[in-house]
XYZ file of C-alpha atoms in Angstrom:
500
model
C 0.000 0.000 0.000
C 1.517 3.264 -1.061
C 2.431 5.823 1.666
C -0.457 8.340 0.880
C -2.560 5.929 0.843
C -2.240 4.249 3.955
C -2.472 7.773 5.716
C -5.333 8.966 4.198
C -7.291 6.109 4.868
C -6.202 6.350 8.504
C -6.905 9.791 8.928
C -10.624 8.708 7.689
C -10.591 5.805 10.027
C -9.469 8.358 12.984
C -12.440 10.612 11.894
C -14.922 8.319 11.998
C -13.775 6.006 15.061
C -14.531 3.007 13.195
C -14.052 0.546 10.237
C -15.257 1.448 7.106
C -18.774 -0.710 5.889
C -20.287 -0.772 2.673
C -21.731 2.452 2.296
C -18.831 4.112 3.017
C -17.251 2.888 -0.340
C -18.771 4.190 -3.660
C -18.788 1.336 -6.470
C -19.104 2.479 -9.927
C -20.264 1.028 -12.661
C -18.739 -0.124 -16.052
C -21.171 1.593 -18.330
C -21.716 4.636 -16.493
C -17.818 5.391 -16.235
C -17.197 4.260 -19.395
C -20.465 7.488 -21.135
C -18.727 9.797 -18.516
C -14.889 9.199 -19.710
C -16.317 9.336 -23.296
C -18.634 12.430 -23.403
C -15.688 14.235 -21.693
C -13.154 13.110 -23.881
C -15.545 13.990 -27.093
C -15.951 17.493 -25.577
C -12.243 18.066 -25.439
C -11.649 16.206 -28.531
C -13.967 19.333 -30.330
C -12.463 21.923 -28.380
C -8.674 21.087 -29.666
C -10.233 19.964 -33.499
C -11.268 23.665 -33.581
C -7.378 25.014 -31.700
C -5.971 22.828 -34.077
C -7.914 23.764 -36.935
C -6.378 27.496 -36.105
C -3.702 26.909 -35.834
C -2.303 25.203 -39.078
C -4.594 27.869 -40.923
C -3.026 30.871 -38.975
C -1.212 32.711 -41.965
C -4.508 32.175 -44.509
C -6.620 33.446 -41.463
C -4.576 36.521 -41.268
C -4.552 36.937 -45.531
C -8.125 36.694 -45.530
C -8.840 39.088 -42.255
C -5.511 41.199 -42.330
C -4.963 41.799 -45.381
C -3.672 45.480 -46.099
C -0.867 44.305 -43.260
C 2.928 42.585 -43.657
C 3.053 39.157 -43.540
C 4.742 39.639 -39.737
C 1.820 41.581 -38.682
C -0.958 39.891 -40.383
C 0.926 36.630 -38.395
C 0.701 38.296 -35.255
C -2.807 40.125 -35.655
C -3.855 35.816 -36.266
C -2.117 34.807 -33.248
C -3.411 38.029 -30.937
C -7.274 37.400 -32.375
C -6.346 33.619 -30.941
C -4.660 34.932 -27.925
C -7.762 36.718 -27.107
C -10.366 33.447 -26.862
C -7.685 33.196 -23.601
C -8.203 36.758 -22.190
C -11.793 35.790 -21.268
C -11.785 31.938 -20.124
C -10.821 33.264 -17.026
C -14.330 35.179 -16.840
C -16.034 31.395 -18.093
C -14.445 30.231 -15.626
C -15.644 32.423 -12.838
C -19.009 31.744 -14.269
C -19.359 28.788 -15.093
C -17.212 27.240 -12.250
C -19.630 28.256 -9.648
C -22.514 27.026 -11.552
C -20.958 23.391 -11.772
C -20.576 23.438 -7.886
C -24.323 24.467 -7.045
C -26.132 23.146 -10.306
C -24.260 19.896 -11.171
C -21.006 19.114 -13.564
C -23.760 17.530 -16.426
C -25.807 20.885 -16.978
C -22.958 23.060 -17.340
C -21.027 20.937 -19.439
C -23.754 20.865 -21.707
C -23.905 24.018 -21.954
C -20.375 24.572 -22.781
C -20.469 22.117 -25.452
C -23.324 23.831 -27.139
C -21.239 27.745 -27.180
C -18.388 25.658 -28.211
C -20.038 24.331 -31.324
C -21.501 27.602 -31.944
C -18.366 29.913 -32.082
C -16.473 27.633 -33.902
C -18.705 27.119 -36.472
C -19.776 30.879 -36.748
C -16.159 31.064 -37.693
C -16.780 29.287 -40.612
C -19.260 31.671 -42.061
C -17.848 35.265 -41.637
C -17.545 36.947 -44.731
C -13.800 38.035 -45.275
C -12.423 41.748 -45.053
C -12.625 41.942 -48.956
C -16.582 41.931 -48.327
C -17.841 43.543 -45.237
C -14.349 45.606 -44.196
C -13.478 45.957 -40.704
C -16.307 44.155 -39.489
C -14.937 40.652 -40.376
C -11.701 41.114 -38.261
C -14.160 42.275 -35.369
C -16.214 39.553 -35.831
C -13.886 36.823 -35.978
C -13.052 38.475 -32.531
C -15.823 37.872 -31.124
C -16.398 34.650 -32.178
C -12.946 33.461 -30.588
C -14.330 35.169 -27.405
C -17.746 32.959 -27.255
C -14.892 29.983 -27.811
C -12.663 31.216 -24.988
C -15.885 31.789 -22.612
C -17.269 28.085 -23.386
C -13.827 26.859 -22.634
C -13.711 28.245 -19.569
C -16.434 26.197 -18.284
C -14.869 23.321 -20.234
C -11.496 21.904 -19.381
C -12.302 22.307 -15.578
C -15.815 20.871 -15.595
C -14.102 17.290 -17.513
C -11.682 16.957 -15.478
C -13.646 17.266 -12.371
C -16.343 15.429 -13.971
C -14.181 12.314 -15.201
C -11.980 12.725 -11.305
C -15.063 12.110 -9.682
C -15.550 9.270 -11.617
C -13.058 7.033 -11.931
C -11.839 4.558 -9.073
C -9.041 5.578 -6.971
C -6.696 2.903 -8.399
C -7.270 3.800 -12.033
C -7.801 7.879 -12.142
C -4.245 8.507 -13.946
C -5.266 6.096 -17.028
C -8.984 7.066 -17.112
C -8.801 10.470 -16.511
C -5.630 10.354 -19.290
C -8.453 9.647 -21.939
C -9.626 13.349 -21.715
C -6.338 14.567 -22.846
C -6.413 11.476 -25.181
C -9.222 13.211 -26.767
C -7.461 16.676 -26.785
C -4.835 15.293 -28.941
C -7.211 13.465 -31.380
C -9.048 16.322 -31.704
C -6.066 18.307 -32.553
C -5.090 15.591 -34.838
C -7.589 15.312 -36.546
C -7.996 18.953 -37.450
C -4.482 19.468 -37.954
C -4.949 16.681 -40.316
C -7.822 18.137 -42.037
C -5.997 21.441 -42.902
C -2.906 18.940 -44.233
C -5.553 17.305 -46.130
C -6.952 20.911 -47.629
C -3.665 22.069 -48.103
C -3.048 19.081 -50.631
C -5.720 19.260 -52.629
C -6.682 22.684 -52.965
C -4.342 25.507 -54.555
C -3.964 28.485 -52.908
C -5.932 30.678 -54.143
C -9.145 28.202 -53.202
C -7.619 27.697 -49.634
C -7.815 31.690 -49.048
C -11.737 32.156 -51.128
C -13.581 28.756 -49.365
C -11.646 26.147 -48.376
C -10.312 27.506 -45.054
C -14.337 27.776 -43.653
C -14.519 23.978 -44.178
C -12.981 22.484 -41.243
C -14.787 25.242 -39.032
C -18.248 24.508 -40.354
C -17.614 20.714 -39.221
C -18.146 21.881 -35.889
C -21.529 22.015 -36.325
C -22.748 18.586 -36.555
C -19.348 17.472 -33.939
C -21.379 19.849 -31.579
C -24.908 18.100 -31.725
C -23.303 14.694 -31.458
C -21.017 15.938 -27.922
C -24.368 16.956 -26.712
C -26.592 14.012 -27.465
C -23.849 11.956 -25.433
C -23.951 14.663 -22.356
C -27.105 14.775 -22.082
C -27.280 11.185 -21.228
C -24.979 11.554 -18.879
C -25.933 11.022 -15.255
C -24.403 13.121 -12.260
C -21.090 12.116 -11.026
C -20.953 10.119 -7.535
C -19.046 12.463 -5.986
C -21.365 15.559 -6.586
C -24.316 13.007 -5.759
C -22.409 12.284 -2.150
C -22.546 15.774 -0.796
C -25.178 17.710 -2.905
C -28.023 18.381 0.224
C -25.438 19.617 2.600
C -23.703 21.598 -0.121
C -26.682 23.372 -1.311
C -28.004 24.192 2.083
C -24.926 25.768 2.562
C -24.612 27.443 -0.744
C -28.076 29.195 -0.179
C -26.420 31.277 2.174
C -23.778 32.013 0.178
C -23.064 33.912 -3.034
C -21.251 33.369 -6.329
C -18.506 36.248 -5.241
C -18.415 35.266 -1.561
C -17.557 31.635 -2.650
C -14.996 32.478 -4.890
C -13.320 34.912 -2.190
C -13.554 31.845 0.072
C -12.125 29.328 -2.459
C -8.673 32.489 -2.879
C -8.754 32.542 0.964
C -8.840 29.341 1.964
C -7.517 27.267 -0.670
C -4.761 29.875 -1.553
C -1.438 27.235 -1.459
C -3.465 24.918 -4.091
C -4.225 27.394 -6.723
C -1.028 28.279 -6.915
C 0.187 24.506 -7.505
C -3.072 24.456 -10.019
C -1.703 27.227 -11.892
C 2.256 26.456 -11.959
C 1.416 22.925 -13.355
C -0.651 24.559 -15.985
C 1.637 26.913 -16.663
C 4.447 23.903 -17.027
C 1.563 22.215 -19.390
C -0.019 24.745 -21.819
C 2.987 26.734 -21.940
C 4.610 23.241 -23.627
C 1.513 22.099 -25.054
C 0.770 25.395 -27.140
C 4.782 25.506 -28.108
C 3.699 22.600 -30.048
C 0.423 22.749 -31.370
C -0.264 26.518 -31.591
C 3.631 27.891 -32.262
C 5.516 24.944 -33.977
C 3.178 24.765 -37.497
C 4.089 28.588 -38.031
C 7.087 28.476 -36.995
C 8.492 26.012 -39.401
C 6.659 28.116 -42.400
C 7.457 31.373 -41.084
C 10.575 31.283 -39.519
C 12.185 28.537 -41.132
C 10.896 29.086 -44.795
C 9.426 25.384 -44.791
C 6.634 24.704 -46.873
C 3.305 24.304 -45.265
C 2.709 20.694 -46.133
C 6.169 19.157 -44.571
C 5.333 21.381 -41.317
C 1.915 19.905 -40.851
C 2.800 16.620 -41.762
C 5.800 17.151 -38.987
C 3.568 18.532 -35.966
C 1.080 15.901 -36.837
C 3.672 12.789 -36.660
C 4.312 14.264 -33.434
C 0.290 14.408 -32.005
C -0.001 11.455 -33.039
C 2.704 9.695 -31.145
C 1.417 11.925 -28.121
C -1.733 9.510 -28.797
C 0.168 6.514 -28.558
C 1.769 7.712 -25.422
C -1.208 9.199 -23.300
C -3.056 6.631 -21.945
C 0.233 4.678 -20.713
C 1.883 7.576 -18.753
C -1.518 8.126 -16.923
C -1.225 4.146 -15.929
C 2.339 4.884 -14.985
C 1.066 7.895 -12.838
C -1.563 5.426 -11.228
C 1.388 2.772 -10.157
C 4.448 5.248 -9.616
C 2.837 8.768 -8.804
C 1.740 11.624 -10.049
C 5.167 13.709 -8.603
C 8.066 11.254 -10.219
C 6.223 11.673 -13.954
C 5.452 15.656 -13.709
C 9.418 16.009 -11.898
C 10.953 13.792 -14.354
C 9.341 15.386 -17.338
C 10.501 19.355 -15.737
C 14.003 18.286 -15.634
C 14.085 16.578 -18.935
C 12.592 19.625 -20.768
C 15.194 22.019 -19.166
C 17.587 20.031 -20.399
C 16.358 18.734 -24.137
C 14.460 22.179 -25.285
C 17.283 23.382 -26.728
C 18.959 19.804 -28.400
C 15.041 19.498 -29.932
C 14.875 23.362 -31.230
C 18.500 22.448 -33.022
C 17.166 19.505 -34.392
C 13.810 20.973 -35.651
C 16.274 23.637 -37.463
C 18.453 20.809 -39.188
C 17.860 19.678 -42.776
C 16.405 16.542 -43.689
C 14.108 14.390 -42.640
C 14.947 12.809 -39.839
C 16.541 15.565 -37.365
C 13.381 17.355 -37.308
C 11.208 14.379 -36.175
C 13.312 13.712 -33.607
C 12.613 16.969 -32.063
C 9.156 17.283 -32.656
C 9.253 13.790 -30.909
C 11.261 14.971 -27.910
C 8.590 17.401 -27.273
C 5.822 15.741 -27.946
C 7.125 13.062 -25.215
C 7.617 15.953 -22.607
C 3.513 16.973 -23.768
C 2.568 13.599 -22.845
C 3.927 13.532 -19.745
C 2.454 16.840 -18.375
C -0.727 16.108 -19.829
C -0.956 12.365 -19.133
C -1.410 13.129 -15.037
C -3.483 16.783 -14.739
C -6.579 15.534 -15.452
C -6.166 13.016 -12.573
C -3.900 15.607 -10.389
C -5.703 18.951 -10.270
C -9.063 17.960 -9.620
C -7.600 16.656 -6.330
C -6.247 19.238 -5.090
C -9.547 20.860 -4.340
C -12.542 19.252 -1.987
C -15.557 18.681 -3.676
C -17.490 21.265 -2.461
C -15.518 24.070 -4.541
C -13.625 21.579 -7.137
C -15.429 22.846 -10.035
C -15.151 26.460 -9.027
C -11.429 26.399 -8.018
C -10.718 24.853 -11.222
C -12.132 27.476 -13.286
C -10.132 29.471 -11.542
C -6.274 28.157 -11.336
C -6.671 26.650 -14.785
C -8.338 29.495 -16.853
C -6.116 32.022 -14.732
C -2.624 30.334 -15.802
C -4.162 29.477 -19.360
C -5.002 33.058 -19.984
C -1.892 34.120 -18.604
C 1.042 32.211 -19.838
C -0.663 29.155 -22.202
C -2.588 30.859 -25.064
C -0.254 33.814 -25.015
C 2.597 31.446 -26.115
C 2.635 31.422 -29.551
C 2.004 35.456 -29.658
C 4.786 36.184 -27.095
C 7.269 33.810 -28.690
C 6.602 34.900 -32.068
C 6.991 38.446 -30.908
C 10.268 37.539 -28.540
C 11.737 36.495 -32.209
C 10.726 39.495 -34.142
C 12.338 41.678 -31.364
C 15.246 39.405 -30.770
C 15.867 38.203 -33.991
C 16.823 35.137 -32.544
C 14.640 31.993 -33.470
C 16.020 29.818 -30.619
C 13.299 32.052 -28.120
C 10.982 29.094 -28.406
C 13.488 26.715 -25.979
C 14.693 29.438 -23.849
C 10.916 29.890 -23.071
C 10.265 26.103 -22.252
C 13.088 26.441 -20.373
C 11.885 28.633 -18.105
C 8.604 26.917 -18.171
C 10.304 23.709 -17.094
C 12.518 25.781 -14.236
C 8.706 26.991 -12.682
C 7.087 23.848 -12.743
C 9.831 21.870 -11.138
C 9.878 24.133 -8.065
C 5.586 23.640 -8.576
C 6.333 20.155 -8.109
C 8.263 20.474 -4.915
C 4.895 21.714 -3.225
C 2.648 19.165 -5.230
C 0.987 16.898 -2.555
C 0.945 12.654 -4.022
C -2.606 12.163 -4.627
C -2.178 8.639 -6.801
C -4.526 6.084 -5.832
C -5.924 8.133 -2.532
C -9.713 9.264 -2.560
C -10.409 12.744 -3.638
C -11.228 15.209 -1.227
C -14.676 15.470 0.363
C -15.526 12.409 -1.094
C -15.950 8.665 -0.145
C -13.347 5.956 -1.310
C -14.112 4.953 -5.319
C -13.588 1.338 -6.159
C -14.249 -0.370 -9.503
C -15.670 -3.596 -8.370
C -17.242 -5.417 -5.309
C -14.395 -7.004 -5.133
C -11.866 -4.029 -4.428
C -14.802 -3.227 -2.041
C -14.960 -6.057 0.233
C -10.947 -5.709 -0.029
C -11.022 -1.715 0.778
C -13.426 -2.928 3.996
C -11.119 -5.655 5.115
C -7.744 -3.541 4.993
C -9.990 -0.776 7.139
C -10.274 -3.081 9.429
C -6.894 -4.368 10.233
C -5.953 -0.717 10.063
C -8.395 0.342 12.601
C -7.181 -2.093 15.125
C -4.237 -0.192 15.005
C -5.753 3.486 15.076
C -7.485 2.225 18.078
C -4.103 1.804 20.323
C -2.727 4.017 23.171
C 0.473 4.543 21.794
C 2.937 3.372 18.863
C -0.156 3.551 16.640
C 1.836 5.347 13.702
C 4.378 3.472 13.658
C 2.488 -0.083 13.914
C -0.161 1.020 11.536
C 2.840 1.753 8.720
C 3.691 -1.922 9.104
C -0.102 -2.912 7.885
C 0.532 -4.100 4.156
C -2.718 -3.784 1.835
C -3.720 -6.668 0.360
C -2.663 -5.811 -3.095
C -0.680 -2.754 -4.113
C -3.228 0.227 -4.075
């Protein structure tokens, strides 16, 4: 039995003064973990079909809504109008978050799937500058800004819907599925555009064919919803929902979230430097790299997308095992591991990605992408936890939009700017390194919450098997609580019955 285990489960055992019995362990079931993982992965896969979509078509986007500017300035006017979806998550996230903690995660989510689908595929049908002037650059603003709202609402609400669904054993690997679905999305989309890009010239890529793979959003949308809707209300949220709304009558939207800053302070901050350490990386690659290699580097568009998209696709591959390595190993080991290795490698995989060839430049993009799945692999399962139920949704709108807004969707505009300034296009790896500097000291402070029960909720258990097994170790445990003195000590020596 891992250490954090063992002393959260006596700590519960203390508080209650006795053993635990079958309603104090929450058994979920197959099917209904298996809708929740895959409405919440769908939702994310959408959201990052649409940032990937953007992303490979940043320099048409800023042809067809910039036009009368240089090709450096229509390239940064498309990376500030995507930049800007990120300036008001953190206000989705103040709205929204609160919501999810008095209405339910399923209604919210919901409704952030259907603004989703709606700003990205208004996108789609703006008319470009050529036609209605100034209007289409403000309008394409706006519609990023009913995106970055939705989002807000988004990312937190999955994770903390998916968290509160798994089984403590297994809430690396299943909560690793919602970033599974990020990346898919983002493949998929960047694979679209690659797709375009081959079969249209480029004169029909600026007139139509850039609205296409906006305009799929559409019908993505209705099918994310369908599955949400038939989504029931996580355990957790079931668990403590009378006390929690008798308490949140007498309370206010603004008074919670000064509470949640007050008391849950030292958390946010971890929250927000492990996003920073994540979306800082993560939009390196996806949002910064595709340009990058066309702008910078004078490659052509099709070898750049084909490149980025070798490496989201190994970042597939790779998900879903790091979050079972987080399960068995810990959440610290992967997220410290990964921070050291990307202070060290960001500048060996920027040289690379420079180098002629074929092969030099995969290796890079691969080096990164590794790093990506490593930070993204755990934080579905790790910042959920960090939070108590009561406020998990709330709090998470809060660190995650916060440090998103801040230092993740300003990425690709700061580093393309840093080069412009600088002149130097090795900015990219000096900025991961400093990424990878912050979240390493994050990690110091990062509690181990692998296989231990999340806050304010009961133990979650996969089977009645692991139940009867949770029961029995609670009891031999107990028996040890229960002593005058040595009890630490003695109850340290009580092995689990299988490794938790």
């Amino acid at each position: 039995m891992p250490r954090q285990v063992r002393e959260d489960l006596t700590r519960r055992l203390r508080r209650s003064k006795r053993a635990f019995r079958e309603e104090d362990v929450q058994v979920v079931e197959p099917p209904l973990l298996k809708r929740a993982v895959g409405a919440s992965a769908l939702g994310n896969c959408m959201e990052w079909f649409d940032f990937g979509v953007y992303s490979y078509l940043a320099a048409t986007i800023g042809k067809v809504f910039f036009p009368g500017a240089s090709p450096g300035a229509q390239l940064i006017s498309s990376f500030a109008t995507f930049a800007a979806a990120f300036v008001v998550r953190p206000l989705g996230g103040l709205v929204f978050g609160p919501l999810g903690d008095r209405l339910g995660r399923q209604k919210v989510l919901a409704t952030t799937m259907i603004m989703m689908a709606a700003g990205t595929f208004a996108i789609g049908l703006i008319p470009s500058y050529a036609t209605i002037g100034i209007a289409a650059p403000v309008l394409l603003l706006l519609a990023r800004m009913v995106q970055g709202f939705s989002t807000g609402g988004e990312y937190g609400g999955a994770t903390t819907f998916v968290a509160e669904y798994s089984p403590d054993r297994r809430r690396g690997f299943l909560s690793s599925w919602l970033d599974f679905g990020t990346f898919v999305g983002y493949a998929l989309g960047s694979a679209l555009v690659t797709l375009l890009n081959l079969l249209l010239t480029d004169a029909e890529m600026l007139s139509w064919g850039w609205r296409v793979p906006f305009l799929i959003a559409g019908p993505l949308g209705v099918i994310g919803l369908y599955m949400r809707l038939k989504l029931e209300e996580s355990p957790a949220f079931q668990q403590q929902l009378d006390e929690h709304e008798k308490s949140l009558a007498q309370e206010s939207a603004g008074s919670e979230l000064k509470s949640i800053v007050r008391n849950h302070w030292k958390p946010l901050l971890i929250c927000m430097g492990l996003v920073l350490l994540y979306n800082v990386t993560n939009y390196m690659v996806t949002g910064f790299l595709p340009t990058y290699q066309t702008e910078t580097l004078n490659r052509s568009s099709s070898s750049a997308d084909v490149l980025v998209l070798v490496g989201m696709l190994w970042i597939v591959v790779l998900i879903t095992f790091i979050g079972r390595l987080s399960d068995r190993v810990g959440r610290r080991p992967v997220y410290g591991f990964a921070a050291v290795a990307m202070i060290l490698l960001a500048v060996p995989s920027f040289m690379l990605i420079k180098m002629q060839g074929t092969w030099p430049p995969i290796l890079g993009v691969l080096i990164l992408s590794t790093l990506l799945a490593c930070f993204a692999a755990p934080s579905a399962a790790t910042l959920p936890a960090l939070f108590p139920t009561a406020v998990r949704y709330a709090a998470m709108g809060i660190g995650f939009n916060f440090a998103v807004a801040a230092f993740g969707g300003t990425t690709p505009l700061v580093t393309e700017a840093l080069i412009n300034v600088t002149g130097d296009d090795m900015m990219p790896a000096y900025y991961l390194i400093l990424a990878g500097v912050i979240g390493l000291v994050t990690v110091r402070f990062l509690p181990e919450s692998a296989q231990v029960p999340l806050r304010g909720s009961q133990p979650m258990v996969g089977s009645q098997e692991e139940q009867r097994e949770l029961i029995s170790t609670s009891q031999e445990l107990y028996r040890f609580t229960r002593k005058p003195s040595g009890d630490a000590e003695e109850a340290s020596s009580v092995p689990g019955r299988r490794e938790r």
